[in-house]
CSV table of C-alpha atoms in Angstrom, one decimal:
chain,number,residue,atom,x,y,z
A,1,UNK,CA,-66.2,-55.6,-46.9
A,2,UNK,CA,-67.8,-56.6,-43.8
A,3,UNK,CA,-70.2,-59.4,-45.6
A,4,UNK,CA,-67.1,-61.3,-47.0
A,5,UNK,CA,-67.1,-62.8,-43.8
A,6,UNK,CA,-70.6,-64.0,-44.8
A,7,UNK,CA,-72.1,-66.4,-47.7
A,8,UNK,CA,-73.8,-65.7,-50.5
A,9,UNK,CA,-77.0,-65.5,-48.4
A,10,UNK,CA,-76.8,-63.5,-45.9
A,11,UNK,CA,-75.6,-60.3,-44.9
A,12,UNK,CA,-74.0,-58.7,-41.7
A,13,UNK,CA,-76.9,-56.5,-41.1
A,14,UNK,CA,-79.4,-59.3,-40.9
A,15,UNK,CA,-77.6,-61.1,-38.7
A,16,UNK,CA,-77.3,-58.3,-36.3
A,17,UNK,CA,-80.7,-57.2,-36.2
A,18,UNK,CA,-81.4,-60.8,-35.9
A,19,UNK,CA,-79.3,-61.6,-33.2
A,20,UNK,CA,-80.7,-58.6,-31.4
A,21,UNK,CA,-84.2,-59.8,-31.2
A,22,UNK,CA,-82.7,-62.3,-29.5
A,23,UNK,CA,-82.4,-65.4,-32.4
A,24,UNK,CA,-80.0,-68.5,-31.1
A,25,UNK,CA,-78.6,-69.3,-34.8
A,26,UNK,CA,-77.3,-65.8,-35.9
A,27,UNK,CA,-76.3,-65.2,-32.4
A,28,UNK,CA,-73.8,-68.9,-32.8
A,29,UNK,CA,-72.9,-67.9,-36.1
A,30,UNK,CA,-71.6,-64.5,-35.5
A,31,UNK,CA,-69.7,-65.5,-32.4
A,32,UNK,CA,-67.9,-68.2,-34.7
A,33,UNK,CA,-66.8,-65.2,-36.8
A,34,UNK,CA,-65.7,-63.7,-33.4
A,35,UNK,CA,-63.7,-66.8,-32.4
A,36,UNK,CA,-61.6,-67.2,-35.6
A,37,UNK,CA,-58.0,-65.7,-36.1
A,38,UNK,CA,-57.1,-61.9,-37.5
A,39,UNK,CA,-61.0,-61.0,-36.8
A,40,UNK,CA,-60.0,-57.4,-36.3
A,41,UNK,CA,-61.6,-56.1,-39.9
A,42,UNK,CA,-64.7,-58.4,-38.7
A,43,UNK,CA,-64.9,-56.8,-35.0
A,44,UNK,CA,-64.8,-53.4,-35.9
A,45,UNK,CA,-67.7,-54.3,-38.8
A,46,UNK,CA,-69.7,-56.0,-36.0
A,47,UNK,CA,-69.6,-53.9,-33.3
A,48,UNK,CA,-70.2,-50.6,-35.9
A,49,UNK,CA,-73.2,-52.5,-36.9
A,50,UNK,CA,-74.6,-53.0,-33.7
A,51,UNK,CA,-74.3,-49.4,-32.7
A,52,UNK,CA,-75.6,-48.5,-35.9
A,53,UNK,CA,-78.8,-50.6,-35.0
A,54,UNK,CA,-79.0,-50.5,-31.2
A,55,UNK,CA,-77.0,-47.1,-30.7
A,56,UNK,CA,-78.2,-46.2,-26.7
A,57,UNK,CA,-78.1,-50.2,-25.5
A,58,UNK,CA,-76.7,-50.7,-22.1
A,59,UNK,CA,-74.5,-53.4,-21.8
A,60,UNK,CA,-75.6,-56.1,-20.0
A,61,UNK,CA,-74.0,-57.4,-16.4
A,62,UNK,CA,-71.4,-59.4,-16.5
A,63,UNK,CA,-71.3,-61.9,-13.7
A,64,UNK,CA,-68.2,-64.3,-14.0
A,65,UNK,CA,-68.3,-67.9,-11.6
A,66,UNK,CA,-64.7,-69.1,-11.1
A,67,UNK,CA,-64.0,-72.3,-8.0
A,68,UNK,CA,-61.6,-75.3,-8.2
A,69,UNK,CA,-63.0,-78.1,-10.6
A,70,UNK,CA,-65.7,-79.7,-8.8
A,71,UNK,CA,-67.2,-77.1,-6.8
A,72,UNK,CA,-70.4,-77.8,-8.7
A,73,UNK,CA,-70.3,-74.7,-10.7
A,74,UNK,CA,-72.1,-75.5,-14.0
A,75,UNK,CA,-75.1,-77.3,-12.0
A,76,UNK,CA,-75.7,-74.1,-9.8
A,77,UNK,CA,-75.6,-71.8,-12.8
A,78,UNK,CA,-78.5,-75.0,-14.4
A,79,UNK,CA,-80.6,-74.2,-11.3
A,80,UNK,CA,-79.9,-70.4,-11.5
A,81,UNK,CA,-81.3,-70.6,-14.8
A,82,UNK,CA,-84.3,-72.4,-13.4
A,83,UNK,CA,-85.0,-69.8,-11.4
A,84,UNK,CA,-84.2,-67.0,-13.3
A,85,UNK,CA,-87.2,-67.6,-15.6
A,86,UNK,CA,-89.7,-67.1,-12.5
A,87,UNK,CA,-88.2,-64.6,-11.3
A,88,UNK,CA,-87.2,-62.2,-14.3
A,89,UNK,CA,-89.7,-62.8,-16.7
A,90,UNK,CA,-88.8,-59.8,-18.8
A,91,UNK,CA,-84.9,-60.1,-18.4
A,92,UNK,CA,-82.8,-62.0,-20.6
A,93,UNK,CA,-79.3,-64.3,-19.8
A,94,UNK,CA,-76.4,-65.7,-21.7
A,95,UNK,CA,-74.3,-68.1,-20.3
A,96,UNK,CA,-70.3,-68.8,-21.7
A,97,UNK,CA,-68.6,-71.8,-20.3
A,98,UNK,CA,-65.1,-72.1,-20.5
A,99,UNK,CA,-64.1,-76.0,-20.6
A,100,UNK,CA,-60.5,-77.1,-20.0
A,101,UNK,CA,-58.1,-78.4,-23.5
A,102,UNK,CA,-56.0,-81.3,-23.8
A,103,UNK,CA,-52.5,-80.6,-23.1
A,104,UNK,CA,-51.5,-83.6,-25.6
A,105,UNK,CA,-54.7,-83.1,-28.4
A,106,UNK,CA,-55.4,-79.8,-27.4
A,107,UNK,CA,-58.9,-80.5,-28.0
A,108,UNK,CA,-61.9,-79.9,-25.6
A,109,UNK,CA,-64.5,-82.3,-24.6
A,110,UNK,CA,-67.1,-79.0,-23.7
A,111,UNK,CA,-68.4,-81.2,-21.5
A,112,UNK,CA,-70.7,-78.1,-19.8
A,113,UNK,CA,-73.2,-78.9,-22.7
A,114,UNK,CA,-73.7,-81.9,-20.9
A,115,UNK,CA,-73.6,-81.0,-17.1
A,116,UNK,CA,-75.3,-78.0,-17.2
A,117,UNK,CA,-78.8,-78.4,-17.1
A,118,UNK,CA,-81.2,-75.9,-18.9
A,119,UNK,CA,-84.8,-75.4,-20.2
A,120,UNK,CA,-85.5,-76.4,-23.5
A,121,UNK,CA,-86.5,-74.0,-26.5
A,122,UNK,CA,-86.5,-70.8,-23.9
A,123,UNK,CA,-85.3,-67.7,-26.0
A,124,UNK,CA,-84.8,-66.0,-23.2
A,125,UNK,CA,-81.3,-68.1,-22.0
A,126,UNK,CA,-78.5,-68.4,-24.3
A,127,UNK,CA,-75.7,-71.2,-24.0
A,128,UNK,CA,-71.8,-70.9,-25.0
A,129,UNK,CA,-69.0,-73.5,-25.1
A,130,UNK,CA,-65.6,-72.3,-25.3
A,131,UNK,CA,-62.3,-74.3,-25.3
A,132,UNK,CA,-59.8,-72.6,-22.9
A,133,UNK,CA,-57.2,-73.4,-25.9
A,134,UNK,CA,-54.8,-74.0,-22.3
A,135,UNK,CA,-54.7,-70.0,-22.3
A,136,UNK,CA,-53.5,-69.0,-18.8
A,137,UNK,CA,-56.0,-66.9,-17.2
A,138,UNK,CA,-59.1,-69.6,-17.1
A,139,UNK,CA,-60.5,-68.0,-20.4
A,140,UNK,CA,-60.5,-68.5,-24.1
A,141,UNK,CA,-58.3,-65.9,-25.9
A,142,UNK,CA,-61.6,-64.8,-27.6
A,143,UNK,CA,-64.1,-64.8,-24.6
A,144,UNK,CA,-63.5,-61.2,-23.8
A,145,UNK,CA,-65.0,-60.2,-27.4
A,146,UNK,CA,-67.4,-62.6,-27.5
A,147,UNK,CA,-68.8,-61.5,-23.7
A,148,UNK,CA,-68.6,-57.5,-25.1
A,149,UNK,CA,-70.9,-59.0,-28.1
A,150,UNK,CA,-73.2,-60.7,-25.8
A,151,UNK,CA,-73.6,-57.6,-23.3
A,152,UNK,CA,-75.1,-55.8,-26.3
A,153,UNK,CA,-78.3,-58.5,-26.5
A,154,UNK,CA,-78.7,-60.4,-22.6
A,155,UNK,CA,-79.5,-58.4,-19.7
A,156,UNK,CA,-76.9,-60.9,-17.7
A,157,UNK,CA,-73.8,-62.2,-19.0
A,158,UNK,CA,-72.9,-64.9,-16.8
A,159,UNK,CA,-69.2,-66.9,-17.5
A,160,UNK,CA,-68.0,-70.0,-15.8
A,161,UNK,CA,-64.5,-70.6,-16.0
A,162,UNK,CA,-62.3,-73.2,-16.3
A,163,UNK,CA,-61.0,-73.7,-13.0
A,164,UNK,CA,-58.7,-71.5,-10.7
A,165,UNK,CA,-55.1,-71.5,-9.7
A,166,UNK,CA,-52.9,-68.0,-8.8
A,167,UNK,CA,-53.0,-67.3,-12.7
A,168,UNK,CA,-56.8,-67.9,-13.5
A,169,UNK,CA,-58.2,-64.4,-12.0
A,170,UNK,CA,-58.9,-63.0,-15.3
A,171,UNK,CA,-62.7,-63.0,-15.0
A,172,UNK,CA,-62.9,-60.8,-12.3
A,173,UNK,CA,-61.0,-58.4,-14.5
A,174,UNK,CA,-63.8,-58.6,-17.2
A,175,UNK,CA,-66.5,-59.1,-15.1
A,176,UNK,CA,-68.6,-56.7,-13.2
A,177,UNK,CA,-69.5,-59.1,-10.3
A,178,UNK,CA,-67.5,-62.1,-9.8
A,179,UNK,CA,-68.0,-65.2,-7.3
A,180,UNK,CA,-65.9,-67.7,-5.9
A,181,UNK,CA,-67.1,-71.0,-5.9
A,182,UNK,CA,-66.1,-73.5,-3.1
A,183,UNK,CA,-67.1,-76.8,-1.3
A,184,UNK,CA,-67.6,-77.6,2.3
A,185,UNK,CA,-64.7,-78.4,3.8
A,186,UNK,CA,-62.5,-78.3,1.1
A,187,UNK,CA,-59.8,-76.8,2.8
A,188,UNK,CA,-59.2,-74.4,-0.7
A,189,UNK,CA,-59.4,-71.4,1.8
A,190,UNK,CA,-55.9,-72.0,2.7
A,191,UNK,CA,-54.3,-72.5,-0.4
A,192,UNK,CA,-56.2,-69.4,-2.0
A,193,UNK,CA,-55.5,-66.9,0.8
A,194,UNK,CA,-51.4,-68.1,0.0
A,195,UNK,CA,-52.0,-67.5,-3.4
A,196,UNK,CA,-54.0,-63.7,-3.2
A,197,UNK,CA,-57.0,-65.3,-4.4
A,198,UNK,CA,-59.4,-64.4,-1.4
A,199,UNK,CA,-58.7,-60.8,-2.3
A,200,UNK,CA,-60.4,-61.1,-5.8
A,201,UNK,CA,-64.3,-62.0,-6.2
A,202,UNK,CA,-66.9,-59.5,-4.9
A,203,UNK,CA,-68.8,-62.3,-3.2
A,204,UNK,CA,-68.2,-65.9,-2.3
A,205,UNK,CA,-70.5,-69.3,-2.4
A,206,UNK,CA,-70.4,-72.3,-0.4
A,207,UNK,CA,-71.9,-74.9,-3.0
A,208,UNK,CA,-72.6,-78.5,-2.2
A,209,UNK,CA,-73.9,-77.5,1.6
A,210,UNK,CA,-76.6,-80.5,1.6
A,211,UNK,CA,-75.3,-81.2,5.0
A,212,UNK,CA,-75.8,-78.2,7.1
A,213,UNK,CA,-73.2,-79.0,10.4
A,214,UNK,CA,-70.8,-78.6,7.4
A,215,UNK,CA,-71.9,-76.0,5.4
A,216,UNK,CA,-71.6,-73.7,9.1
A,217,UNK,CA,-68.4,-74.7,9.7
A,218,UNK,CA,-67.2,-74.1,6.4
A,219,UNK,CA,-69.1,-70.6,6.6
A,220,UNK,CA,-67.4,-69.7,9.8
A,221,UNK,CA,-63.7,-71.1,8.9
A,222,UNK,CA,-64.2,-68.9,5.4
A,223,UNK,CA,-65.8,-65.2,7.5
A,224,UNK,CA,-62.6,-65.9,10.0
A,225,UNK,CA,-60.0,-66.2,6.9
A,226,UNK,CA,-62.0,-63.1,5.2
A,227,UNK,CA,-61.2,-61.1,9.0
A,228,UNK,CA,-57.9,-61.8,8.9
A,229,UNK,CA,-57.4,-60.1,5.6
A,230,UNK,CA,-60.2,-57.9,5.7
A,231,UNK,CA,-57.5,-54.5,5.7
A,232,UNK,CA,-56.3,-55.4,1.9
A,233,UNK,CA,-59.9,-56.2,0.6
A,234,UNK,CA,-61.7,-53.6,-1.3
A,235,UNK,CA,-63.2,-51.2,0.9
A,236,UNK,CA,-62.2,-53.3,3.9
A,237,UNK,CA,-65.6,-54.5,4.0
A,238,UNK,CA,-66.2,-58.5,4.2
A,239,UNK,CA,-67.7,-59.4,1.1
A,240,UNK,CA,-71.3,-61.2,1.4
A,241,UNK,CA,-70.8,-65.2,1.5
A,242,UNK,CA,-73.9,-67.4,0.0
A,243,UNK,CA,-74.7,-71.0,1.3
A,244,UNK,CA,-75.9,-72.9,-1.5
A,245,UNK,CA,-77.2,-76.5,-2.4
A,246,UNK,CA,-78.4,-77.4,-5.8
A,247,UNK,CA,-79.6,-80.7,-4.2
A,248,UNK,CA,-81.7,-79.3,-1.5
A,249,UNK,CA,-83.0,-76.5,-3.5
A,250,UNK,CA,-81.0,-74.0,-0.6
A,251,UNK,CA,-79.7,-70.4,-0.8
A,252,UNK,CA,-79.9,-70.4,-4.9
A,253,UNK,CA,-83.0,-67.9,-4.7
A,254,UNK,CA,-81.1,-65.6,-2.1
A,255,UNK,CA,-78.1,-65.5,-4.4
A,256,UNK,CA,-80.1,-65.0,-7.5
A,257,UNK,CA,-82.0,-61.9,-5.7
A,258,UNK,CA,-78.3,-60.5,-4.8
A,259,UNK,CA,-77.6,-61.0,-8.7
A,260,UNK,CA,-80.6,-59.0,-9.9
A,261,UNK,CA,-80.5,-56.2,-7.7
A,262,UNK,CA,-76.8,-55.6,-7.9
A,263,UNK,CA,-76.2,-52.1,-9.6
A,264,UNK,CA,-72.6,-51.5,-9.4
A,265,UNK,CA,-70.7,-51.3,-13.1
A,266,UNK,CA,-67.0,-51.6,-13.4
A,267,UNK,CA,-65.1,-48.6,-15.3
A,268,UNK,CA,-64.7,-50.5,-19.3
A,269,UNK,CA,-61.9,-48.8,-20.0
A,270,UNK,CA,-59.9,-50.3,-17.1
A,271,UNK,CA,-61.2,-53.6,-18.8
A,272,UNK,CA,-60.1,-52.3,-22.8
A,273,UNK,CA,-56.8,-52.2,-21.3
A,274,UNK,CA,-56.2,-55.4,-19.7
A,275,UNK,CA,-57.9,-57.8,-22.6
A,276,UNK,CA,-55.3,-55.2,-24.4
A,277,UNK,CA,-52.2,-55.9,-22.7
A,278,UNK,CA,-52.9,-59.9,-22.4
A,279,UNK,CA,-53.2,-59.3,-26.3
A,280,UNK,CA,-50.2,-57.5,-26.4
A,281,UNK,CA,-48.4,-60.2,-24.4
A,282,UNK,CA,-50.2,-63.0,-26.0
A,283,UNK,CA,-49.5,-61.6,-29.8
A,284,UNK,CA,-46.0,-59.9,-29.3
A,285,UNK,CA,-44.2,-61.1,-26.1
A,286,UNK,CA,-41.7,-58.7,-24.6
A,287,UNK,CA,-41.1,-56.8,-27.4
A,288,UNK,CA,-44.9,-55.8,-27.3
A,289,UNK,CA,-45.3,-55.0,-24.0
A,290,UNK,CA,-42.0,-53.0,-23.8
A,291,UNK,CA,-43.4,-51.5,-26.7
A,292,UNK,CA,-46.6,-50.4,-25.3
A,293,UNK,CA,-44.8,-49.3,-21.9
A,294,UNK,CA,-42.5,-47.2,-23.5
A,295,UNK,CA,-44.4,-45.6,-26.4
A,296,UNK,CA,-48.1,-46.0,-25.9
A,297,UNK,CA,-49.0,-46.6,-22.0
A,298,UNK,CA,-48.1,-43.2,-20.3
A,299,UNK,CA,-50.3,-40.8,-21.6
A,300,UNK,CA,-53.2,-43.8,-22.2
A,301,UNK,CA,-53.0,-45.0,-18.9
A,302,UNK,CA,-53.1,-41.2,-17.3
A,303,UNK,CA,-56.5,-40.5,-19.6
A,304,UNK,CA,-57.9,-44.0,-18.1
A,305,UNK,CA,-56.8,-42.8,-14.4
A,306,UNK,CA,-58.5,-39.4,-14.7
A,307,UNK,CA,-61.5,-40.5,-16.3
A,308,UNK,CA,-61.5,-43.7,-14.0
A,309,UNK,CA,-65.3,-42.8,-13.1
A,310,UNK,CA,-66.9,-40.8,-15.6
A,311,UNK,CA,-65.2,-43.3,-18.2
A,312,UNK,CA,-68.1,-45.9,-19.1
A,313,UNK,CA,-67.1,-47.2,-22.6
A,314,UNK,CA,-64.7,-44.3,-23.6
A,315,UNK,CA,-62.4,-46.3,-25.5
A,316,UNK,CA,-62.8,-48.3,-28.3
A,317,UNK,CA,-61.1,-51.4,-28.2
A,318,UNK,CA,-60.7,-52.6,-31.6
A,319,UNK,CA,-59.3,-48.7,-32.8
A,320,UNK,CA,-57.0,-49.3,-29.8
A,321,UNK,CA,-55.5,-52.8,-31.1
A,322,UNK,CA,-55.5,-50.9,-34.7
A,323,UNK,CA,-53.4,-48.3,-33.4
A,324,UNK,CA,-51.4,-50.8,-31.7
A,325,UNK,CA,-50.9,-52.8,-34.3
A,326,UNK,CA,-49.8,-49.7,-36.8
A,327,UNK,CA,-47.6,-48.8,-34.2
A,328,UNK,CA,-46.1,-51.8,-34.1
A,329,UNK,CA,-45.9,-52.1,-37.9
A,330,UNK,CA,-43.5,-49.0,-38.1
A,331,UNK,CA,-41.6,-50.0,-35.3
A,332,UNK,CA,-40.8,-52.9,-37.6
A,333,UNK,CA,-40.2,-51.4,-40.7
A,334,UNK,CA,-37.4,-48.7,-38.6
């Protein structure tokens, strides 16, 4: 059933252990299967496939870049990339950028083929455009799958979103280390500590600090914000704040270092159940979620909470969303 989705030519197998050795074209052709409607039948295939082949991989780290548009985001992740060659010769990186839609066309320019710079013919980087398809949240309804696919071939997994406003925190649901990007003097400090922002990334980064009177007062305006709501943050610990210029060649090592030495992990199944509920909410509205709340969510949500750290990957998603979407069938046909 599974190689219906493919041509004549080519089988699901292949293209797994294909894409696992690392090659570009069956990699972009089996996320395209990922990103097309009612892929549930093809998900389930895919993944099953990929455990059959690869059954003890560890999933890669996901690292998710979110700032306002114009931050410089897609050129520090070019230089990270740079860099990341030298200095993990035997690691491996993906990159998914999310690039805003036309409210009018809804069509995307993915104009971060063209800003972000990268080196040419490497196997060892991987590059993704995504249209945000003006989903709230700053990702593409199918980046979550796509970054789950990923994990399973890249040692890093890094995703640039589209922007961010009070609604585009997503990523650092679906992320196991996620950064804030700002500019000097931007003033976005203010208007993200109003909005709950601050409380979100792990770290933050002060891009575009080619002038360095400016890039300190921007540090010290952002630590003094970070103090005064250091009591809600996790841990109430300030998180670490990286000065960065892609012009100057500044700070991009040091955050790069702090990137491959981080070890921490987010608990998956907290993450199965948010991409869940957004597609609960996405697919069905407030019929879904009442559904889910009322039928589903107690006893799921209690497993989740008491296996919260010994819970790595102990949910499937895909027999979740086809047990949701049986549920939901019946409920129908009452």
């Amino acid at each position: 059933m599974a190689n219906s989705f493919m041509n004549s030519t080519e089988t699901l197998s292949q293209l797994v252990s294909d894409s696992l050795l690392g090659e570009k074209f069956p990699i972009a052709k089996l996320i395209s299967k990922i990103e097309t409607e009612n892929n549930l039948e093809f998900r389930e295939s895919l993944f099953n496939e990929i455990q059959a082949q690869k059954p003890n991989a560890k999933d890669g780290l996901t690292i998710g870049i979110t700032g306002t548009p114009g931050a410089g985001k897609s050129s520090l992740l070019g230089e990270l990339c740079r860099l990341f060659l030298d200095f993990a010769p035997d690691k491996k990186m993906a990159i998914v950028a999310i690039d805003p839609s036309s409210t009018i066309s809804g069509g995307s320019i993915l104009g971060d083929r063209t800003r972000v710079t990268l080196p040419r013919r490497d196997t060892r980087i991987y590059f993704r455009s995504q249209p945000s398809q003006l989903e709230l949240g700053g990702l593409n309804p199918y980046t979550y799958h796509v970054i789950r696919f990923l994990r399973k071939i890249f040692d890093y997994v890094f995703v640039e979103t589209v922007g961010i406003g009070q609604n585009e925190i997503s990523i650092s649901l679906i992320s196991d280390l996620s950064f804030l990007v700002m500019q000097p003097l931007g003033g976005d400090q203010v208007q993200f500590m109003k909005s709950g922002i601050m409380e979100v990334p792990e770290a933050f980064i002060i891009n575009k600090c080619d002038e360095e009177s400016l890039a300190n007062s921007s540090y010290y305006m952002l630590e003094t914000t970070l103090e005064f709501i250091k009591d809600i943050l996790p841990d109430q610990t300030l998180p670490p704040i990286f000065k960065t210029s892609v012009v100057k060649k500044k700070g991009i090592e040091e955050l790069l270092q702090y990137i491959l030495t981080y070890s921490k992990r987010k608990d998956k199944n907290t993450e199965t159940i948010t991409q869940l509920m957004q597609w609960i909410r996405s697919e069905y509205g407030r019929f879904g979620i009442g559904l889910w709340e009322t039928m589903e969510s107690k006893s799921w949500n209690q497993a989740v909470r008491l296996r919260s750290l010994s819970g790595m990957s102990k949910y499937n998603y895909e027999t979740e969303e086809r047990k949701f979407v049986s549920l939901i069938q019946k409920k129908l046909i009452q």
